[in-house]
Amino acid sequence: MAVFDTTSKDAQAMPIVPMAPAQFDFAAYESFAQAAEARYAAFAARPEGIAVWQRVRVADVFRDGCRDMEQSLHWQLGGLHKSLDYMTDAPTYLEPWYGIGVTASAFGGDYEWPEGQAPVMRPLWHDVADIPDPLPRRSSSESVGATLAVAPVMRHVLAMIEYFLEETRGLLPMSWSDLQNPLNVATELVDTAAFFSGILDAPEKVRGFLDALTDEVIRFTQQQSQLIGNCLVQPGHGFASTRCGTGLGLSSDNLVMISPRAYRQFCNANDARIGEAFGGVAIHSCGDWARWLDAVKANPQLVMVDAAFTPQTDPDPNDCAVFRQAFAGSGVIVHARMVGEPSEVLERARQLWAPGMRLIIATYEQDPAAQHRLYHDIHGLCE
Protein backbone atom coordinates (compact mmCIF):
# COMPACT_ATOMS: atom_id res chain seq x y z
CA MET A 1 0.00 0.00 0.00
CA ALA A 2 1.29 3.46 -0.93
CA VAL A 3 2.22 5.77 1.93
CA PHE A 4 3.33 9.36 2.35
CA ASP A 5 7.07 9.82 1.68
CA THR A 6 8.40 11.55 4.79
CA THR A 7 11.84 11.91 3.17
CA SER A 8 10.51 14.15 0.39
CA LYS A 9 10.80 17.90 0.90
CA ASP A 10 7.79 18.48 -1.35
CA ALA A 11 5.61 15.54 -2.36
CA GLN A 12 3.76 17.59 -4.98
CA ALA A 13 6.81 19.03 -6.78
CA MET A 14 8.69 17.82 -9.86
CA PRO A 15 12.21 18.51 -11.17
CA ILE A 16 12.39 21.72 -13.19
CA VAL A 17 15.14 23.48 -15.17
CA PRO A 18 15.03 27.26 -14.59
CA MET A 19 14.54 29.44 -17.67
CA ALA A 20 15.25 33.13 -18.33
CA PRO A 21 12.57 35.25 -20.05
CA ALA A 22 14.73 35.51 -23.20
CA GLN A 23 14.56 31.72 -23.56
CA PHE A 24 10.81 31.42 -22.98
CA ASP A 25 8.42 30.90 -25.91
CA PHE A 26 5.63 33.33 -25.00
CA ALA A 27 3.60 32.69 -28.17
CA ALA A 28 3.54 28.93 -27.60
CA TYR A 29 2.50 29.37 -23.98
CA GLU A 30 -0.20 31.91 -24.81
CA SER A 31 -1.75 29.48 -27.29
CA PHE A 32 -1.50 26.62 -24.75
CA ALA A 33 -3.04 28.72 -21.95
CA GLN A 34 -5.89 30.01 -24.08
CA ALA A 35 -6.88 26.48 -25.09
CA ALA A 36 -6.76 25.28 -21.49
CA GLU A 37 -8.79 28.27 -20.29
CA ALA A 38 -11.44 27.60 -22.94
CA ARG A 39 -11.81 24.05 -21.60
CA TYR A 40 -12.01 25.40 -18.05
CA ALA A 41 -14.71 27.91 -19.07
CA ALA A 42 -16.76 25.10 -20.60
CA PHE A 43 -16.39 23.06 -17.40
CA ALA A 44 -17.34 26.03 -15.20
CA ALA A 45 -20.49 26.67 -17.21
CA ARG A 46 -21.87 23.17 -16.58
CA PRO A 47 -23.80 22.06 -13.47
CA GLU A 48 -21.70 18.88 -13.31
CA GLY A 49 -18.52 17.51 -14.81
CA ILE A 50 -14.82 16.84 -14.41
CA ALA A 51 -11.77 18.96 -15.22
CA VAL A 52 -8.12 17.94 -14.87
CA TRP A 53 -5.39 20.28 -13.72
CA GLN A 54 -1.91 18.90 -14.26
CA ARG A 55 -0.01 20.88 -11.67
CA VAL A 56 3.65 21.64 -12.29
CA ARG A 57 4.80 22.71 -8.84
CA VAL A 58 8.36 24.04 -8.50
CA ALA A 59 9.66 23.24 -5.03
CA ASP A 60 12.26 26.03 -4.83
CA VAL A 61 9.60 28.69 -5.42
CA PHE A 62 7.91 27.66 -2.17
CA ARG A 63 11.12 27.54 -0.13
CA ASP A 64 13.88 30.10 0.27
CA GLY A 65 14.09 30.39 -3.52
CA CYS A 66 11.29 32.94 -3.19
CA ARG A 67 13.72 35.36 -1.53
CA ASP A 68 15.28 36.35 -4.88
CA MET A 69 12.55 37.51 -7.29
CA GLU A 70 14.71 36.96 -10.37
CA GLN A 71 15.50 33.41 -9.28
CA SER A 72 11.83 32.78 -8.46
CA LEU A 73 10.75 33.99 -11.89
CA HIS A 74 13.31 31.78 -13.66
CA TRP A 75 12.15 28.74 -11.68
CA GLN A 76 8.53 29.52 -12.49
CA LEU A 77 9.18 30.06 -16.20
CA GLY A 78 10.88 26.66 -16.20
CA GLY A 79 7.70 25.25 -14.68
CA LEU A 80 5.47 26.92 -17.26
CA HIS A 81 7.69 25.57 -20.03
CA LYS A 82 7.56 22.06 -18.55
CA SER A 83 3.76 22.23 -18.39
CA LEU A 84 3.62 22.34 -22.20
CA ASP A 85 4.41 18.61 -22.10
CA TYR A 86 1.07 17.82 -20.45
CA MET A 87 -2.69 17.90 -21.06
CA THR A 88 -4.59 20.15 -18.71
CA ASP A 89 -7.82 22.16 -18.36
CA ALA A 90 -6.17 25.07 -16.57
CA PRO A 91 -2.71 26.52 -17.20
CA THR A 92 0.18 26.78 -14.80
CA TYR A 93 0.50 30.40 -13.68
CA LEU A 94 3.01 32.77 -12.12
CA GLU A 95 2.78 33.48 -8.39
CA PRO A 96 4.39 36.34 -6.45
CA TRP A 97 4.82 33.84 -3.62
CA TYR A 98 6.82 35.23 -0.69
CA GLY A 99 5.93 33.04 2.26
CA ILE A 100 2.66 32.74 4.16
CA GLY A 101 3.24 35.69 6.48
CA VAL A 102 2.19 38.42 4.04
CA THR A 103 -0.97 39.49 5.88
CA ALA A 104 0.69 39.17 9.30
CA SER A 105 3.45 41.51 8.16
CA ALA A 106 0.91 44.35 8.02
CA PHE A 107 0.69 44.13 11.81
CA GLY A 108 4.40 43.98 12.57
CA GLY A 109 5.37 40.39 11.77
CA ASP A 110 8.67 39.81 9.98
CA TYR A 111 10.47 36.82 8.51
CA GLU A 112 13.29 34.60 9.61
CA TRP A 113 14.95 32.55 6.87
CA PRO A 114 16.01 28.99 7.79
CA GLU A 115 18.39 27.69 5.14
CA GLY A 116 16.65 25.59 2.50
CA GLN A 117 13.18 26.25 3.92
CA ALA A 118 10.34 28.71 3.49
CA PRO A 119 10.47 31.83 5.64
CA VAL A 120 8.95 31.62 9.12
CA MET A 121 7.42 34.21 11.40
CA ARG A 122 7.60 34.18 15.20
CA PRO A 123 4.50 35.42 17.06
CA LEU A 124 4.66 38.96 18.40
CA TRP A 125 2.28 38.38 21.30
CA HIS A 126 2.27 35.61 23.91
CA ASP A 127 -1.39 35.95 24.77
CA VAL A 128 -4.62 37.30 23.27
CA ALA A 129 -4.64 39.87 26.09
CA ASP A 130 -1.36 41.28 24.71
CA ILE A 131 -2.90 42.26 21.36
CA PRO A 132 -2.89 46.09 21.26
CA ASP A 133 -6.16 47.98 20.95
CA PRO A 134 -6.31 49.64 18.50
CA LEU A 135 -4.26 47.16 16.51
CA PRO A 136 -1.25 48.91 14.92
CA ARG A 137 -0.88 48.35 11.20
CA ARG A 138 2.20 48.43 9.01
CA SER A 139 0.75 48.20 5.56
CA SER A 140 2.04 48.36 2.01
CA SER A 141 0.88 51.93 1.61
CA GLU A 142 1.47 55.00 3.74
CA SER A 143 -2.13 56.07 3.18
CA VAL A 144 -3.88 53.16 4.88
CA GLY A 145 -5.54 53.78 8.24
CA ALA A 146 -3.34 53.66 11.33
CA THR A 147 -0.18 52.90 9.39
CA LEU A 148 2.99 53.01 11.47
CA ALA A 149 5.41 52.10 8.71
CA VAL A 150 5.53 50.39 5.35
CA ALA A 151 5.52 46.58 5.69
CA PRO A 152 8.66 45.26 3.93
CA VAL A 153 7.10 41.88 3.13
CA MET A 154 4.13 43.47 1.38
CA ARG A 155 6.34 45.90 -0.49
CA HIS A 156 8.40 42.94 -1.71
CA VAL A 157 5.26 41.17 -2.98
CA LEU A 158 4.22 44.27 -4.94
CA ALA A 159 7.75 44.59 -6.31
CA MET A 160 7.64 40.93 -7.40
CA ILE A 161 4.40 41.54 -9.28
CA GLU A 162 5.85 44.57 -11.04
CA TYR A 163 9.05 42.70 -11.88
CA PHE A 164 7.19 39.64 -13.19
CA LEU A 165 4.94 41.83 -15.36
CA GLU A 166 7.88 43.79 -16.75
CA GLU A 167 10.02 40.74 -17.51
CA THR A 168 7.14 38.82 -19.13
CA ARG A 169 5.60 41.87 -20.85
CA GLY A 170 2.29 41.11 -19.16
CA LEU A 171 1.74 38.06 -21.36
CA LEU A 172 1.43 35.33 -18.71
CA PRO A 173 -1.32 34.44 -16.22
CA MET A 174 -0.57 35.42 -12.62
CA SER A 175 -2.26 34.91 -9.25
CA TRP A 176 -2.14 36.85 -6.01
CA SER A 177 0.35 36.07 -3.27
CA ASP A 178 -0.52 33.47 -0.61
CA LEU A 179 -2.48 35.58 1.90
CA GLN A 180 -3.93 32.75 4.04
CA ASN A 181 -7.22 32.61 5.92
CA PRO A 182 -7.38 35.08 8.85
CA LEU A 183 -7.57 32.04 11.17
CA ASN A 184 -4.13 30.98 9.92
CA VAL A 185 -2.74 34.50 10.08
CA ALA A 186 -3.77 34.83 13.72
CA THR A 187 -1.29 32.18 14.89
CA GLU A 188 1.54 33.92 13.07
CA LEU A 189 1.00 36.90 15.38
CA VAL A 190 -0.20 35.27 18.63
CA ASP A 191 1.17 32.16 20.33
CA THR A 192 -0.82 29.27 18.86
CA ALA A 193 -1.95 27.66 22.12
CA ALA A 194 -2.82 31.04 23.64
CA PHE A 195 -4.86 32.04 20.58
CA PHE A 196 -6.98 28.90 20.67
CA SER A 197 -7.46 29.31 24.41
CA GLY A 198 -8.54 32.88 23.73
CA ILE A 199 -11.46 31.65 21.63
CA LEU A 200 -12.90 30.35 24.91
CA ASP A 201 -11.52 32.92 27.35
CA ALA A 202 -11.73 36.16 25.34
CA PRO A 203 -14.13 35.55 22.43
CA GLU A 204 -14.90 39.21 21.70
CA LYS A 205 -11.21 40.11 21.61
CA VAL A 206 -10.60 37.24 19.17
CA ARG A 207 -13.52 38.32 16.97
CA GLY A 208 -12.21 41.88 16.75
CA PHE A 209 -8.73 40.57 15.93
CA LEU A 210 -10.01 38.30 13.14
CA ASP A 211 -12.12 41.16 11.77
CA ALA A 212 -9.00 43.33 11.46
CA LEU A 213 -7.06 40.55 9.75
CA THR A 214 -9.95 40.07 7.31
CA ASP A 215 -9.95 43.77 6.46
CA GLU A 216 -6.27 43.51 5.54
CA VAL A 217 -6.71 40.35 3.44
CA ILE A 218 -9.36 42.18 1.41
CA ARG A 219 -7.41 45.43 1.15
CA PHE A 220 -4.11 43.93 0.05
CA THR A 221 -5.75 41.49 -2.37
CA GLN A 222 -7.54 44.41 -3.99
CA GLN A 223 -4.25 46.29 -4.23
CA GLN A 224 -2.63 43.30 -5.93
CA SER A 225 -5.60 42.95 -8.29
CA GLN A 226 -5.15 46.51 -9.50
CA LEU A 227 -1.48 45.87 -10.21
CA ILE A 228 -1.88 42.46 -11.89
CA GLY A 229 -4.72 43.69 -14.10
CA ASN A 230 -5.84 41.48 -16.98
CA CYS A 231 -3.26 38.80 -16.17
CA LEU A 232 -5.09 37.88 -12.95
CA VAL A 233 -6.22 34.27 -12.52
CA GLN A 234 -8.57 33.07 -9.79
CA PRO A 235 -9.00 31.64 -7.19
CA GLY A 236 -5.20 31.57 -6.89
CA HIS A 237 -2.51 29.80 -4.92
CA GLY A 238 -2.86 26.01 -4.84
CA PHE A 239 -6.02 25.94 -6.98
CA ALA A 240 -6.60 25.43 -10.69
CA SER A 241 -7.00 29.05 -11.76
CA THR A 242 -7.84 30.92 -14.94
CA ARG A 243 -8.67 34.41 -16.08
CA CYS A 244 -12.30 33.33 -16.26
CA GLY A 245 -12.14 31.87 -12.75
CA THR A 246 -13.79 33.32 -9.68
CA GLY A 247 -13.28 33.58 -5.93
CA LEU A 248 -10.26 33.88 -3.64
CA GLY A 249 -8.46 30.77 -2.42
CA LEU A 250 -7.70 30.68 1.29
CA SER A 251 -5.47 28.20 3.10
CA SER A 252 -7.43 27.42 6.25
CA ASP A 253 -5.42 24.62 7.85
CA ASN A 254 -6.07 25.85 11.41
CA LEU A 255 -9.74 24.93 11.05
CA VAL A 256 -8.90 21.41 12.26
CA MET A 257 -7.59 22.94 15.50
CA ILE A 258 -10.99 24.26 16.54
CA SER A 259 -14.44 22.68 16.64
CA PRO A 260 -16.82 22.96 13.67
CA ARG A 261 -19.11 25.03 15.90
CA ALA A 262 -16.26 27.44 16.68
CA TYR A 263 -15.47 27.72 12.98
CA ARG A 264 -19.05 28.75 12.29
CA GLN A 265 -18.99 31.28 15.11
CA PHE A 266 -15.58 32.86 14.49
CA CYS A 267 -14.72 32.32 10.82
CA ASN A 268 -17.70 31.92 8.52
CA ALA A 269 -18.76 35.57 8.54
CA ASN A 270 -15.25 36.77 7.68
CA ASP A 271 -14.79 34.08 5.02
CA ALA A 272 -18.09 35.23 3.50
CA ARG A 273 -16.98 38.87 3.65
CA ILE A 274 -13.84 37.96 1.68
CA GLY A 275 -16.00 36.02 -0.77
CA GLU A 276 -18.28 39.00 -1.32
CA ALA A 277 -15.26 41.07 -2.36
CA PHE A 278 -13.87 38.55 -4.86
CA GLY A 279 -16.78 36.61 -6.31
CA GLY A 280 -16.67 33.76 -3.83
CA VAL A 281 -14.22 31.96 -1.57
CA ALA A 282 -12.32 28.68 -2.04
CA ILE A 283 -11.26 26.88 1.14
CA HIS A 284 -8.22 24.60 1.49
CA SER A 285 -7.00 22.59 4.44
CA CYS A 286 -4.35 19.94 4.71
CA GLY A 287 -5.23 16.67 6.44
CA ASP A 288 -8.60 15.00 6.91
CA TRP A 289 -11.10 17.80 7.46
CA ALA A 290 -14.32 15.99 6.65
CA ARG A 291 -15.77 16.75 10.10
CA TRP A 292 -15.75 20.47 9.25
CA LEU A 293 -17.55 20.23 5.89
CA ASP A 294 -20.98 21.22 7.17
CA ALA A 295 -19.51 24.26 8.92
CA VAL A 296 -17.64 25.37 5.80
CA LYS A 297 -20.69 24.72 3.59
CA ALA A 298 -22.68 27.15 5.74
CA ASN A 299 -20.73 29.98 4.09
CA PRO A 300 -23.03 31.37 1.35
CA GLN A 301 -19.99 32.56 -0.64
CA LEU A 302 -18.35 29.13 -0.89
CA VAL A 303 -17.48 28.23 -4.50
CA MET A 304 -14.75 25.59 -4.11
CA VAL A 305 -13.07 23.34 -1.54
CA ASP A 306 -9.63 21.74 -1.78
CA ALA A 307 -8.45 18.56 -0.11
CA ALA A 308 -5.98 15.68 -0.51
CA PHE A 309 -7.31 12.24 -1.43
CA THR A 310 -4.25 9.99 -1.71
CA PRO A 311 -1.75 9.00 0.99
CA GLN A 312 1.13 10.16 -1.23
CA THR A 313 -0.35 13.67 -1.16
CA ASP A 314 -1.06 13.83 2.57
CA PRO A 315 -0.43 11.32 5.38
CA ASP A 316 -4.05 11.77 6.47
CA PRO A 317 -6.06 11.86 3.22
CA ASN A 318 -9.77 12.45 2.99
CA ASP A 319 -12.55 9.94 2.37
CA CYS A 320 -13.84 10.28 -1.19
CA ALA A 321 -17.34 9.10 -0.27
CA VAL A 322 -17.75 11.75 2.42
CA PHE A 323 -16.88 14.61 0.03
CA ARG A 324 -19.03 13.10 -2.72
CA GLN A 325 -22.03 12.92 -0.42
CA ALA A 326 -21.42 16.43 0.90
CA PHE A 327 -21.06 18.22 -2.44
CA ALA A 328 -22.96 16.32 -5.14
CA GLY A 329 -25.66 18.68 -6.40
CA SER A 330 -24.39 21.60 -4.31
CA GLY A 331 -22.76 23.57 -7.12
CA VAL A 332 -19.53 23.78 -5.09
CA ILE A 333 -16.44 22.54 -6.93
CA VAL A 334 -14.35 19.88 -5.19
CA HIS A 335 -10.68 20.45 -6.01
CA ALA A 336 -8.99 17.10 -5.35
CA ARG A 337 -5.18 16.87 -5.05
CA MET A 338 -3.87 13.42 -6.00
CA VAL A 339 -0.20 12.49 -6.02
CA GLY A 340 0.29 8.83 -6.91
CA GLU A 341 0.41 6.16 -9.58
CA PRO A 342 -2.09 6.76 -12.41
CA SER A 343 -4.08 3.66 -11.46
CA GLU A 344 -4.57 4.90 -7.91
CA VAL A 345 -5.42 8.43 -9.00
CA LEU A 346 -7.99 7.12 -11.43
CA GLU A 347 -9.56 4.89 -8.78
CA ARG A 348 -9.82 7.77 -6.29
CA ALA A 349 -11.31 9.99 -8.99
CA ARG A 350 -13.85 7.25 -9.72
CA GLN A 351 -14.76 7.13 -6.02
CA LEU A 352 -15.27 10.90 -5.95
CA TRP A 353 -17.32 11.15 -9.11
CA ALA A 354 -21.13 11.00 -9.10
CA PRO A 355 -23.83 12.78 -11.08
CA GLY A 356 -24.17 16.32 -9.76
CA MET A 357 -20.47 16.59 -8.86
CA ARG A 358 -18.31 19.47 -10.07
CA LEU A 359 -14.86 17.99 -9.76
CA ILE A 360 -11.32 19.16 -10.53
CA ILE A 361 -8.67 16.45 -10.25
CA ALA A 362 -5.22 17.94 -9.64
CA THR A 363 -2.65 15.45 -10.98
CA TYR A 364 1.12 15.40 -10.59
CA GLU A 365 2.17 12.62 -12.98
CA GLN A 366 5.63 13.43 -14.35
CA ASP A 367 5.73 11.11 -17.38
CA PRO A 368 3.97 12.93 -20.26
CA ALA A 369 2.64 9.80 -21.98
CA ALA A 370 1.25 8.41 -18.73
CA GLN A 371 -0.24 11.79 -17.88
CA HIS A 372 -1.98 12.01 -21.26
CA ARG A 373 -3.58 8.59 -20.72
CA LEU A 374 -4.62 9.56 -17.19
CA TYR A 375 -6.13 12.84 -18.45
CA HIS A 376 -8.34 10.99 -20.93
CA ASP A 377 -9.22 8.24 -18.44
CA ILE A 378 -10.37 10.76 -15.84
CA HIS A 379 -12.52 12.58 -18.37
CA GLY A 380 -13.96 9.25 -19.40
CA LEU A 381 -15.50 8.80 -15.94
CA CYS A 382 -18.33 11.20 -16.69
CA GLU A 383 -18.86 10.39 -20.37
Short mmCIF file of N, CA and C in Angstrom, two decimals, residues 29 32-40 52-56 80 83 88-94 173 233 239-243:
data_model
loop_
_atom_site.label_atom_id
_atom_site.label_comp_id
_atom_site.label_asym_id
_atom_site.label_seq_id
_atom_site.Cartn_x
_atom_site.Cartn_y
_atom_site.Cartn_z
N TYR A 29 3.21 29.50 -25.26
CA TYR A 29 2.50 29.37 -23.98
C TYR A 29 1.15 30.08 -24.03
N PHE A 32 -1.23 27.73 -25.67
CA PHE A 32 -1.50 26.62 -24.75
C PHE A 32 -2.47 27.06 -23.64
N ALA A 33 -2.21 28.23 -23.05
CA ALA A 33 -3.04 28.72 -21.95
C ALA A 33 -4.45 29.05 -22.41
N GLN A 34 -4.57 29.66 -23.57
CA GLN A 34 -5.89 30.01 -24.08
C GLN A 34 -6.74 28.77 -24.32
N ALA A 35 -6.13 27.72 -24.85
CA ALA A 35 -6.88 26.48 -25.09
C ALA A 35 -7.32 25.85 -23.77
N ALA A 36 -6.41 25.84 -22.79
CA ALA A 36 -6.76 25.28 -21.49
C ALA A 36 -7.86 26.10 -20.83
N GLU A 37 -7.78 27.42 -20.91
CA GLU A 37 -8.79 28.27 -20.29
C GLU A 37 -10.15 28.11 -20.96
N ALA A 38 -10.17 27.85 -22.26
CA ALA A 38 -11.44 27.60 -22.94
C ALA A 38 -12.09 26.33 -22.41
N ARG A 39 -11.26 25.30 -22.17
CA ARG A 39 -11.81 24.05 -21.60
C ARG A 39 -12.32 24.29 -20.18
N TYR A 40 -11.58 25.11 -19.42
CA TYR A 40 -12.01 25.40 -18.05
C TYR A 40 -13.35 26.16 -18.07
N VAL A 52 -9.42 18.44 -15.34
CA VAL A 52 -8.12 17.94 -14.87
C VAL A 52 -7.12 19.08 -14.90
N TRP A 53 -6.48 19.30 -13.77
CA TRP A 53 -5.39 20.28 -13.72
C TRP A 53 -4.10 19.52 -13.45
N GLN A 54 -3.23 19.47 -14.46
CA GLN A 54 -1.91 18.90 -14.26
C GLN A 54 -1.04 19.98 -13.65
N ARG A 55 -0.77 19.84 -12.36
CA ARG A 55 -0.01 20.88 -11.67
C ARG A 55 1.50 20.63 -11.84
N VAL A 56 2.19 21.67 -12.23
CA VAL A 56 3.65 21.64 -12.29
C VAL A 56 4.15 22.56 -11.17
N LEU A 80 6.43 26.67 -16.19
CA LEU A 80 5.47 26.92 -17.26
C LEU A 80 5.90 26.22 -18.55
N SER A 83 5.19 22.56 -18.33
CA SER A 83 3.76 22.23 -18.39
C SER A 83 3.27 22.04 -19.81
N THR A 88 -4.02 19.53 -19.90
CA THR A 88 -4.59 20.15 -18.71
C THR A 88 -5.77 21.04 -19.10
N ASP A 89 -6.67 21.28 -18.14
CA ASP A 89 -7.82 22.16 -18.36
C ASP A 89 -7.67 23.49 -17.66
N ALA A 90 -6.49 23.75 -17.14
CA ALA A 90 -6.17 25.07 -16.57
C ALA A 90 -4.65 25.21 -16.64
N PRO A 91 -4.15 26.37 -17.02
CA PRO A 91 -2.71 26.52 -17.20
C PRO A 91 -1.98 26.70 -15.87
N THR A 92 -0.69 26.38 -15.90
CA THR A 92 0.18 26.78 -14.80
C THR A 92 0.35 28.29 -14.86
N TYR A 93 0.46 28.94 -13.71
CA TYR A 93 0.50 30.40 -13.68
C TYR A 93 1.63 30.89 -12.78
N LEU A 94 2.01 32.15 -12.97
CA LEU A 94 3.01 32.77 -12.12
C LEU A 94 2.40 33.12 -10.77
N PRO A 173 -0.36 34.41 -17.34
CA PRO A 173 -1.32 34.44 -16.22
C PRO A 173 -0.59 34.52 -14.88
N VAL A 233 -5.46 35.52 -12.51
CA VAL A 233 -6.22 34.27 -12.52
C VAL A 233 -6.74 34.00 -11.11
N PHE A 239 -4.81 26.35 -6.28
CA PHE A 239 -6.02 25.94 -6.98
C PHE A 239 -5.84 26.07 -8.48
N ALA A 240 -6.50 25.20 -9.25
CA ALA A 240 -6.60 25.43 -10.69
C ALA A 240 -7.24 26.80 -10.89
N SER A 241 -6.57 27.66 -11.65
CA SER A 241 -7.00 29.05 -11.76
C SER A 241 -6.88 29.54 -13.19
N THR A 242 -7.84 30.36 -13.59
CA THR A 242 -7.84 30.92 -14.94
C THR A 242 -8.33 32.35 -14.89
N ARG A 243 -8.19 33.03 -16.01
CA ARG A 243 -8.67 34.41 -16.08
C ARG A 243 -10.18 34.48 -16.10
#
